[in-house]
């Protein structure tokens, strides 16, 4: 008998939960939509950037194209010291020639520039710089970027003992990361 009296109350509570849950999918769907990447007409994933992030990304791209030009010229001349210098300039921030950078970022150590600056590491590696750019970008984007920088460090390290042809192959392989990234992502202004 007790079960009969509890059952209607339990069903009423369950119904109330179901009604409340049924009204929630709009919010849940909005969250899911934010998790799904936006895709451009050309099939690339759209990275939405703030003006500060966009400026940083453009500075990084100019740094890379300048480094690629310097590395290409150094390879043509078979200048091992210039190869090492050009390749290490495109390595991970703070790791060029085994020394910390000088904090050339947006804000003293709070940006994504080269080196830690005065902020003691409060930059992109903790998702704080550029309005949390590290936290807001997709993991494969970071993987490509980190892999590219590590590959340039490896080219710098192999610049003296390796054969020029091996250095050129490593450079070509590294540039494939650039092709993959630019084929996979495009940037738009954040709204």
Coordinates of C-alpha atoms in Angstrom, one line a residue:
X1 CA 0.0 0.0 0.0
X2 CA 2.8 2.4 0.8
X3 CA 4.2 1.8 -2.7
X4 CA 1.0 3.0 -4.2
X5 CA 1.1 6.3 -2.3
X6 CA 4.8 6.9 -3.1
X7 CA 4.5 6.0 -6.7
X8 CA 2.3 8.9 -7.8
X9 CA 4.5 11.4 -5.9
X10 CA 7.6 9.9 -7.5
X11 CA 6.0 10.0 -10.9
X12 CA 5.1 13.6 -10.4
X13 CA 8.6 14.5 -9.4
X14 CA 10.0 12.6 -12.3
X15 CA 7.6 14.4 -14.6
X16 CA 8.7 17.8 -13.2
X17 CA 12.3 16.9 -13.8
X18 CA 11.5 15.7 -17.3
X19 CA 9.7 18.9 -18.1
X20 CA 12.6 21.0 -16.7
X21 CA 15.1 18.9 -18.6
X22 CA 13.1 19.2 -21.8
X23 CA 13.3 23.0 -21.6
X24 CA 17.1 22.9 -21.2
X25 CA 18.2 21.6 -24.6
X26 CA 18.3 25.0 -26.1
X27 CA 21.0 26.0 -23.7
X28 CA 22.7 22.6 -24.1
X29 CA 22.6 22.9 -27.8
X30 CA 24.1 26.4 -27.7
X31 CA 26.9 25.0 -25.6
X32 CA 27.4 22.1 -28.1
X33 CA 27.3 24.6 -31.0
X34 CA 30.1 26.5 -29.4
X35 CA 32.1 23.3 -29.1
X36 CA 31.6 22.5 -32.7
X37 CA 34.2 24.2 -34.9
X38 CA 33.0 26.8 -37.4
X39 CA 33.9 25.9 -40.9
X40 CA 34.6 28.4 -43.7
X41 CA 33.3 28.0 -47.2
X42 CA 36.7 26.6 -48.3
X43 CA 36.5 23.8 -45.6
X44 CA 39.0 25.3 -43.2
X45 CA 38.2 25.6 -39.5
X46 CA 37.7 29.3 -38.5
X47 CA 39.7 30.6 -35.6
X48 CA 38.0 33.6 -34.1
X49 CA 40.6 36.2 -33.0
X50 CA 40.4 39.4 -31.0
X51 CA 42.2 42.3 -32.5
X52 CA 45.1 41.7 -30.1
X53 CA 45.3 38.0 -31.0
X54 CA 45.1 38.8 -34.7
X55 CA 48.0 41.2 -34.4
X56 CA 50.0 38.6 -32.5
X57 CA 49.3 35.9 -35.1
X58 CA 50.3 38.2 -38.0
X59 CA 53.5 39.1 -36.1
X60 CA 54.3 35.4 -35.7
X61 CA 53.6 34.7 -39.4
X62 CA 55.9 37.5 -40.4
X63 CA 58.6 36.1 -38.1
X64 CA 58.2 32.7 -39.7
X65 CA 58.3 33.9 -43.3
X66 CA 61.4 36.0 -42.4
X67 CA 63.0 33.0 -40.8
X68 CA 62.1 30.7 -43.7
X69 CA 63.7 33.2 -46.1
X70 CA 66.9 33.4 -44.0
X71 CA 67.0 29.6 -43.6
X72 CA 66.6 29.1 -47.4
X73 CA 69.4 31.6 -48.1
X74 CA 71.6 30.0 -45.5
X75 CA 71.0 26.5 -47.0
X76 CA 71.8 27.8 -50.5
X77 CA 75.1 29.2 -49.2
X78 CA 75.7 26.1 -47.0
X79 CA 76.4 28.5 -44.2
X80 CA 76.0 26.2 -41.1
X81 CA 76.1 29.1 -38.6
X82 CA 73.4 31.0 -40.4
X83 CA 71.3 27.8 -40.7
X84 CA 71.5 27.3 -36.9
X85 CA 70.7 31.0 -36.3
X86 CA 67.7 31.1 -38.7
X87 CA 66.3 27.8 -37.5
X88 CA 66.7 28.6 -33.8
X89 CA 64.9 31.9 -34.3
X90 CA 61.8 29.9 -35.2
X91 CA 62.1 27.6 -32.2
X92 CA 60.1 27.7 -29.0
X93 CA 60.1 31.0 -27.2
X94 CA 62.8 31.2 -24.6
X95 CA 64.8 28.3 -26.1
X96 CA 66.8 30.1 -28.7
X97 CA 70.5 29.3 -28.2
X98 CA 69.6 27.8 -24.8
X99 CA 68.7 31.2 -23.3
X100 CA 65.5 32.9 -22.2
X101 CA 64.2 35.5 -24.6
X102 CA 63.8 39.2 -23.7
X103 CA 60.0 39.4 -23.3
X104 CA 59.1 40.8 -26.7
X105 CA 55.4 40.2 -26.3
X106 CA 52.2 42.1 -25.7
X107 CA 52.5 43.3 -22.1
X108 CA 55.4 42.5 -20.0
X109 CA 55.4 38.7 -19.9
X110 CA 51.6 38.6 -20.4
X111 CA 51.6 38.1 -24.1
X112 CA 52.6 35.4 -26.5
X113 CA 55.9 37.0 -27.6
X114 CA 59.3 35.4 -27.4
X115 CA 60.5 34.9 -23.8
X116 CA 58.9 35.3 -20.4
X117 CA 59.5 39.0 -19.8
X118 CA 58.7 40.3 -16.4
X119 CA 55.5 38.3 -15.9
X120 CA 57.3 35.1 -14.9
X121 CA 55.5 32.9 -17.3
X122 CA 52.0 34.3 -17.2
X123 CA 51.8 34.3 -20.9
X124 CA 50.3 32.0 -23.5
X125 CA 51.5 28.8 -21.8
X126 CA 48.9 29.3 -19.1
X127 CA 46.1 30.5 -21.4
X128 CA 46.3 34.0 -20.0
X129 CA 48.0 36.0 -22.9
X130 CA 46.1 37.4 -25.8
X131 CA 42.8 37.1 -23.9
X132 CA 43.3 33.4 -23.3
X133 CA 44.3 32.5 -26.8
X134 CA 45.9 29.2 -25.8
X135 CA 42.7 28.1 -24.0
X136 CA 40.5 29.2 -26.9
X137 CA 42.3 27.6 -29.8
X138 CA 41.8 24.0 -30.9
X139 CA 44.4 21.4 -29.6
X140 CA 45.5 20.4 -33.1
X141 CA 46.4 24.0 -33.8
X142 CA 48.7 24.0 -30.8
X143 CA 50.1 20.6 -31.7
X144 CA 51.1 21.9 -35.2
X145 CA 52.6 25.1 -33.8
X146 CA 54.6 23.3 -31.1
X147 CA 55.7 20.6 -33.5
X148 CA 56.9 23.2 -36.0
X149 CA 58.9 25.1 -33.5
X150 CA 60.5 21.9 -32.2
X151 CA 61.3 20.8 -35.7
X152 CA 63.1 24.1 -36.3
X153 CA 65.1 23.6 -33.0
X154 CA 66.1 20.1 -34.4
X155 CA 67.2 21.7 -37.6
X156 CA 69.3 24.2 -35.6
X157 CA 70.9 21.3 -33.6
X158 CA 71.7 19.3 -36.7
X159 CA 73.1 22.2 -38.6
X160 CA 76.8 21.4 -37.9
X161 CA 77.1 17.6 -38.0
X162 CA 74.4 16.7 -40.6
X163 CA 74.8 16.6 -44.4
X164 CA 73.2 19.5 -46.2
X165 CA 70.8 17.2 -48.0
X166 CA 69.6 15.9 -44.6
X167 CA 69.1 19.4 -43.3
X168 CA 67.1 20.3 -46.5
X169 CA 64.9 17.2 -46.1
X170 CA 64.2 18.2 -42.4
X171 CA 63.3 21.7 -43.6
X172 CA 61.0 20.4 -46.3
X173 CA 59.3 18.1 -43.7
X174 CA 58.9 21.0 -41.3
X175 CA 57.4 23.2 -44.0
X176 CA 54.7 20.5 -44.4
X177 CA 53.5 21.5 -40.9
X178 CA 53.0 25.1 -42.3
X179 CA 51.1 23.8 -45.3
X180 CA 48.9 21.6 -43.1
X181 CA 48.1 24.5 -40.7
X182 CA 47.3 27.0 -43.4
X183 CA 45.2 24.4 -45.2
X184 CA 43.3 23.6 -42.0
X185 CA 42.7 27.0 -40.4
X186 CA 41.6 30.5 -41.4
X187 CA 41.2 33.5 -39.1
X188 CA 38.2 35.8 -38.6
X189 CA 37.4 38.6 -36.2
X190 CA 35.9 37.5 -33.0
X191 CA 32.4 38.9 -32.5

